[in-house]
Short mmCIF file of C-alpha atoms in Angstrom, two decimals:
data_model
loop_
_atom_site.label_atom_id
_atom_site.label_comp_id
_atom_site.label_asym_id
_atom_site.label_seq_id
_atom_site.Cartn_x
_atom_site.Cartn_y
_atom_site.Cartn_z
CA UNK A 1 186.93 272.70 89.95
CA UNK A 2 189.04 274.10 87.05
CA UNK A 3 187.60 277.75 87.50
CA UNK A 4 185.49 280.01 89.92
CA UNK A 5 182.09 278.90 88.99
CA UNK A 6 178.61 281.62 89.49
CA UNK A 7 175.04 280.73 89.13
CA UNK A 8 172.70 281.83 87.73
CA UNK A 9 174.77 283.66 84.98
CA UNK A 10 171.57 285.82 84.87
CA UNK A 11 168.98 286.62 87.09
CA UNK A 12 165.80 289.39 86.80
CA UNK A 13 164.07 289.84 89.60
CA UNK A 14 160.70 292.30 90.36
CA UNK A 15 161.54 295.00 92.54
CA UNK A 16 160.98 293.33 96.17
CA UNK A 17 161.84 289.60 95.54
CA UNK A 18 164.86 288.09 97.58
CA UNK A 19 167.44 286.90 95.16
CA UNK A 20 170.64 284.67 96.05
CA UNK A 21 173.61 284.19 93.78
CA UNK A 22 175.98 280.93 94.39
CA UNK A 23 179.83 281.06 93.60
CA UNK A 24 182.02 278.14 94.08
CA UNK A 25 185.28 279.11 94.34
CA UNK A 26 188.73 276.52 93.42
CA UNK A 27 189.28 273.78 94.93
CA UNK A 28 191.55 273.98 97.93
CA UNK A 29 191.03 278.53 98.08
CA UNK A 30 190.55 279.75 101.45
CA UNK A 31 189.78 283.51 100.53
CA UNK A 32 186.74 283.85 99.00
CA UNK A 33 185.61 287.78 97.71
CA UNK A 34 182.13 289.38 96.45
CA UNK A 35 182.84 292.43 94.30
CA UNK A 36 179.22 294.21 92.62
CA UNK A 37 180.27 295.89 89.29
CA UNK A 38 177.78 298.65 88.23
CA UNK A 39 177.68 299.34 84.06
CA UNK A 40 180.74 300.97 83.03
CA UNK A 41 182.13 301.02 86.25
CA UNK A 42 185.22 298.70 88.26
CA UNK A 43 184.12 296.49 90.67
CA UNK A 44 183.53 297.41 94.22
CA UNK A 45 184.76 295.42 97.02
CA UNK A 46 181.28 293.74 99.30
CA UNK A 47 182.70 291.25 101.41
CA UNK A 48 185.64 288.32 102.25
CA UNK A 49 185.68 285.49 104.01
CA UNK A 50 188.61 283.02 104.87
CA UNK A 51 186.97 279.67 104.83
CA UNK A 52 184.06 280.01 107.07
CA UNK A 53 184.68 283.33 108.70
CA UNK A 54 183.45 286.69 107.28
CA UNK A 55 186.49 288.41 107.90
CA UNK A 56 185.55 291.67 106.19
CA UNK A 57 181.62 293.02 105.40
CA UNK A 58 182.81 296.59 104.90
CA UNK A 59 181.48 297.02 101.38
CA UNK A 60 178.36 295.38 101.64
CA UNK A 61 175.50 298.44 100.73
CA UNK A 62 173.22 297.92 103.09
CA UNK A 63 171.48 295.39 105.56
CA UNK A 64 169.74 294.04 102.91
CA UNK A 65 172.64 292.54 101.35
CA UNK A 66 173.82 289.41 103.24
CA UNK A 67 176.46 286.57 102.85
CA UNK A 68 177.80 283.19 104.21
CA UNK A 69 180.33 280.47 103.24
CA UNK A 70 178.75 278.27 106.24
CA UNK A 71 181.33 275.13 105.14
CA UNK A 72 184.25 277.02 104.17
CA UNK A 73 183.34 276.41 100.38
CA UNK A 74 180.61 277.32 98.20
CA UNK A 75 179.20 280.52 99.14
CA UNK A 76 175.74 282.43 98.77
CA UNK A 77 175.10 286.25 98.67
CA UNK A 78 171.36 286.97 99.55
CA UNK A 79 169.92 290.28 98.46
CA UNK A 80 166.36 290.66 100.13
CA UNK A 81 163.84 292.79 98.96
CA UNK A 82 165.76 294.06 95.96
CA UNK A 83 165.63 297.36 94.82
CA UNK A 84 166.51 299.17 90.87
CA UNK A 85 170.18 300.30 92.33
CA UNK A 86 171.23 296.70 92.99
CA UNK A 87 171.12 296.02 89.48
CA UNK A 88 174.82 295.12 88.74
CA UNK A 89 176.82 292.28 87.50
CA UNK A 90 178.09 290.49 91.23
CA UNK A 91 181.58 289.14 90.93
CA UNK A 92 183.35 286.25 93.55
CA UNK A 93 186.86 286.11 93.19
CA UNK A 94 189.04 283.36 94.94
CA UNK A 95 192.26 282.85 96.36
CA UNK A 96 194.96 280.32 98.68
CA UNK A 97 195.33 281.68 101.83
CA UNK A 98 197.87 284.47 102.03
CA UNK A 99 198.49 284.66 98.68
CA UNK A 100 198.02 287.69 95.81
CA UNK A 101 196.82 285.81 93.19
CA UNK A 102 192.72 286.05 92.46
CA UNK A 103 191.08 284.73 90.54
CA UNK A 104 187.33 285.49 89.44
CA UNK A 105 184.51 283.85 87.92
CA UNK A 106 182.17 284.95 85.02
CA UNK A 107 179.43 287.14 87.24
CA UNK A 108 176.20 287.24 87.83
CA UNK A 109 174.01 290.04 85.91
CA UNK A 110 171.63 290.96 88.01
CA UNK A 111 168.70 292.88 86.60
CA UNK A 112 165.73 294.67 89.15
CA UNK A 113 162.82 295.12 87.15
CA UNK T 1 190.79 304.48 101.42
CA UNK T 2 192.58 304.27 98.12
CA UNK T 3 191.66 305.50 94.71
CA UNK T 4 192.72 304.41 91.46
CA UNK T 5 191.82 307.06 88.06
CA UNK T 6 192.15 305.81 85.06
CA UNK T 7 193.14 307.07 82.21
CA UNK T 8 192.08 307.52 79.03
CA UNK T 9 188.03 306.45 80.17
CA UNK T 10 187.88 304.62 76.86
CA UNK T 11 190.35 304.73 73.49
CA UNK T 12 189.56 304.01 69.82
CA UNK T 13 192.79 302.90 68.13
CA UNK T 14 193.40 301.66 64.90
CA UNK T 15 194.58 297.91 64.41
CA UNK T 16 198.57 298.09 64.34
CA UNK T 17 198.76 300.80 66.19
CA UNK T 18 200.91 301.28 69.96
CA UNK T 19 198.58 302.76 72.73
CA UNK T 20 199.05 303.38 76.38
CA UNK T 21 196.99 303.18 79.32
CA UNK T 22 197.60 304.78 83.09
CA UNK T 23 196.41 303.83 86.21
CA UNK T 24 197.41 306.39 89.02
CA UNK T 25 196.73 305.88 92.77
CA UNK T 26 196.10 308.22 95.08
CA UNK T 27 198.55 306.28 97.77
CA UNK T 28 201.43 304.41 97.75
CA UNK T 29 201.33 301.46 95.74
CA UNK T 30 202.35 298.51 97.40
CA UNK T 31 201.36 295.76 94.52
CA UNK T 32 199.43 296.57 91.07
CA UNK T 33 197.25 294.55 89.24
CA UNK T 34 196.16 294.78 85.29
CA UNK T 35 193.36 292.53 84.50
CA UNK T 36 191.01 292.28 81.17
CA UNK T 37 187.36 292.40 80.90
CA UNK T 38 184.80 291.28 77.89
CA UNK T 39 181.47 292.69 78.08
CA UNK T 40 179.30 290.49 80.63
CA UNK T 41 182.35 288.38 81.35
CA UNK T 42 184.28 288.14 84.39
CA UNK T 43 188.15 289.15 84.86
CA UNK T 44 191.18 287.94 83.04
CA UNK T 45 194.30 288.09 84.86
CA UNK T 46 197.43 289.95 82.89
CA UNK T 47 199.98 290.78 85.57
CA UNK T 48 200.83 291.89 88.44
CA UNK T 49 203.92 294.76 89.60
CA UNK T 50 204.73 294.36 93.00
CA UNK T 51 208.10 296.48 92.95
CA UNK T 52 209.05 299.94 91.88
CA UNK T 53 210.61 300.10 88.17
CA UNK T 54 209.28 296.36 87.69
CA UNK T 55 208.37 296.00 84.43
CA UNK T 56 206.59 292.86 82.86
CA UNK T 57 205.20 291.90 79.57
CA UNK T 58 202.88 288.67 78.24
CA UNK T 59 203.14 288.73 74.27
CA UNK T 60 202.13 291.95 73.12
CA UNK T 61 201.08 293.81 76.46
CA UNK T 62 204.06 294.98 78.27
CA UNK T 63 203.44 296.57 82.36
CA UNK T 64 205.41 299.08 84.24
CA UNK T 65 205.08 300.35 88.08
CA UNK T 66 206.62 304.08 88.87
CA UNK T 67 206.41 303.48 92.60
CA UNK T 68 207.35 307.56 93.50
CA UNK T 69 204.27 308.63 91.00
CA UNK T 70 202.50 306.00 92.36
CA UNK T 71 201.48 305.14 89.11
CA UNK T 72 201.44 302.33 86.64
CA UNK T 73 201.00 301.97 82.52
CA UNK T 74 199.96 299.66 80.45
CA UNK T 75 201.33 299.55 77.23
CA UNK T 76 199.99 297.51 74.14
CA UNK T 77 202.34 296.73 70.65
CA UNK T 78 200.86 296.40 67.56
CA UNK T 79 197.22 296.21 68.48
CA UNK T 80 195.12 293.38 67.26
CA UNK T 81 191.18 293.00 67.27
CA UNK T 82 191.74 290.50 70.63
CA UNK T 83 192.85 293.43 72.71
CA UNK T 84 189.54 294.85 72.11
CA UNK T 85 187.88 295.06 75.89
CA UNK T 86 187.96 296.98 79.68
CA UNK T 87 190.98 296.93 81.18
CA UNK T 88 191.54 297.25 84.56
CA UNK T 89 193.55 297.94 86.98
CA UNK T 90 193.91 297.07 90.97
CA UNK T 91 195.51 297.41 93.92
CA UNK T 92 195.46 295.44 97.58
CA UNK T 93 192.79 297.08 99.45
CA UNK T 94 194.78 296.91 102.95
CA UNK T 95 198.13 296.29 101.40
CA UNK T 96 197.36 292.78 102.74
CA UNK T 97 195.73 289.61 100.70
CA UNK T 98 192.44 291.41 101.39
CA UNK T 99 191.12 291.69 98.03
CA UNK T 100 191.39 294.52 95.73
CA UNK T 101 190.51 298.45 95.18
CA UNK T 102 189.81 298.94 91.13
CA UNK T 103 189.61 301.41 89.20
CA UNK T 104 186.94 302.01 86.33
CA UNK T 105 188.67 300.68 83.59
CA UNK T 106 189.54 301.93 80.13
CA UNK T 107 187.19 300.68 77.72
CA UNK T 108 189.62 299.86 74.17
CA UNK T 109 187.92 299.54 70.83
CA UNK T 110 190.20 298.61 68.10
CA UNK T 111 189.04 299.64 64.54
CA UNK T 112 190.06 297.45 61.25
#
């Protein structure tokens, strides 16, 4: 595709529901990111893959928070049994292999109610 | 790990007007990135400095990296209602292609 495409754009969710937000990324980008950006904050660095291969889970918050890219493409970040804190707009960012150029898509906003 | 502080946190400037925003990091900098952010949208890309003294500009926005203060500034000419947003800035996490350390952005208002 043209762009770095997120759904939903929004999601609420009650306070113990599994959510699980779908970016997919350009056409032809290996490197695939999750930021989560918290109101009036930058965005903070969850995970990377290069196509299929988590390559870098550092950042995720806790062991609730998971992700895959299980064809090297589209991926999915699952959030089980969400809590208030992990509302935050969640960012995926894409990128060719190597290379220093990213680009993001619009977000999801993620509200906990 | 690396920190980027921002500064000013947010800036009111009139429309017309020069302003100047600074992105310092507390390591060396070995690439910086300026990007733009609208409320609830994701981030536009502006630039990016990869060299000491490189300076860049894109119409009215103009970029500079001062490797030794391991600092960068943004500098915007003649202010215009479309500047209005966050901006922020970024560096490589692991001075690889690794994805990016921000900071947490200058939020610019500009006033008619």
């Amino acid at each position: 595709g043209a762009g770095v495409s997120q759904s939903p754009r929004y999601k609420v969710a009650k306070r113990g529901q599994d959510v699980a937000l779908r970016c997919d990324p350009i056409s032809g980008h290996v490197s695939l990111f999750w930021y989560q950006q918290a109101l009036g904050q930058g965005p903070e660095f969850l995970t990377y893959f290069q196509n299929e291969a988590q390559l870098d889970k550092s950042g995720l918050p806790s062991d609730r928070f998971f992700a895959e890219r299980p064809e090297g493409s589209v991926s999915t970040l699952k959030i089980q049994r969400t809590q208030q804190e992990d509302s935050a707009v969640y960012l995926c960012a894409s990128s060719l292999a190597g290379s220093y150029g990213y680009t993001f898509g619009s977000g999801t906003r993620l509200t906990v109610v | 790990s690396q920190e980027l502080e921002q500064s000013p946190q947010s800036l009111i400037v009139q429309e017309g007007k020069n302003l100047t925003i600074n992105c310092t990091s507390s390591k060396t900098l070995y690439g910086l990135y300026w990007y733009k952010q609208k409320y609830g949208e994701g981030l536009i890309f502006l630039m990016m400095l990869q060299k000491g003294g490189e300076e860049k500009s894109h119409e009215k926005i103009t970029a500079k990296l001062d490797e030794k203060k391991q600092q960068s500034s943004l500098h915007i000419t003649a202010s215009q209602p479309s500047h209005a947003g966050i901006y922020l800035c970024g560096a490589a996490r692991g001075g690889g292609a690794d994805g990016l350390t921000f900071g947490k952005g200058t939020h610019l208002i500009i006033q008619p």
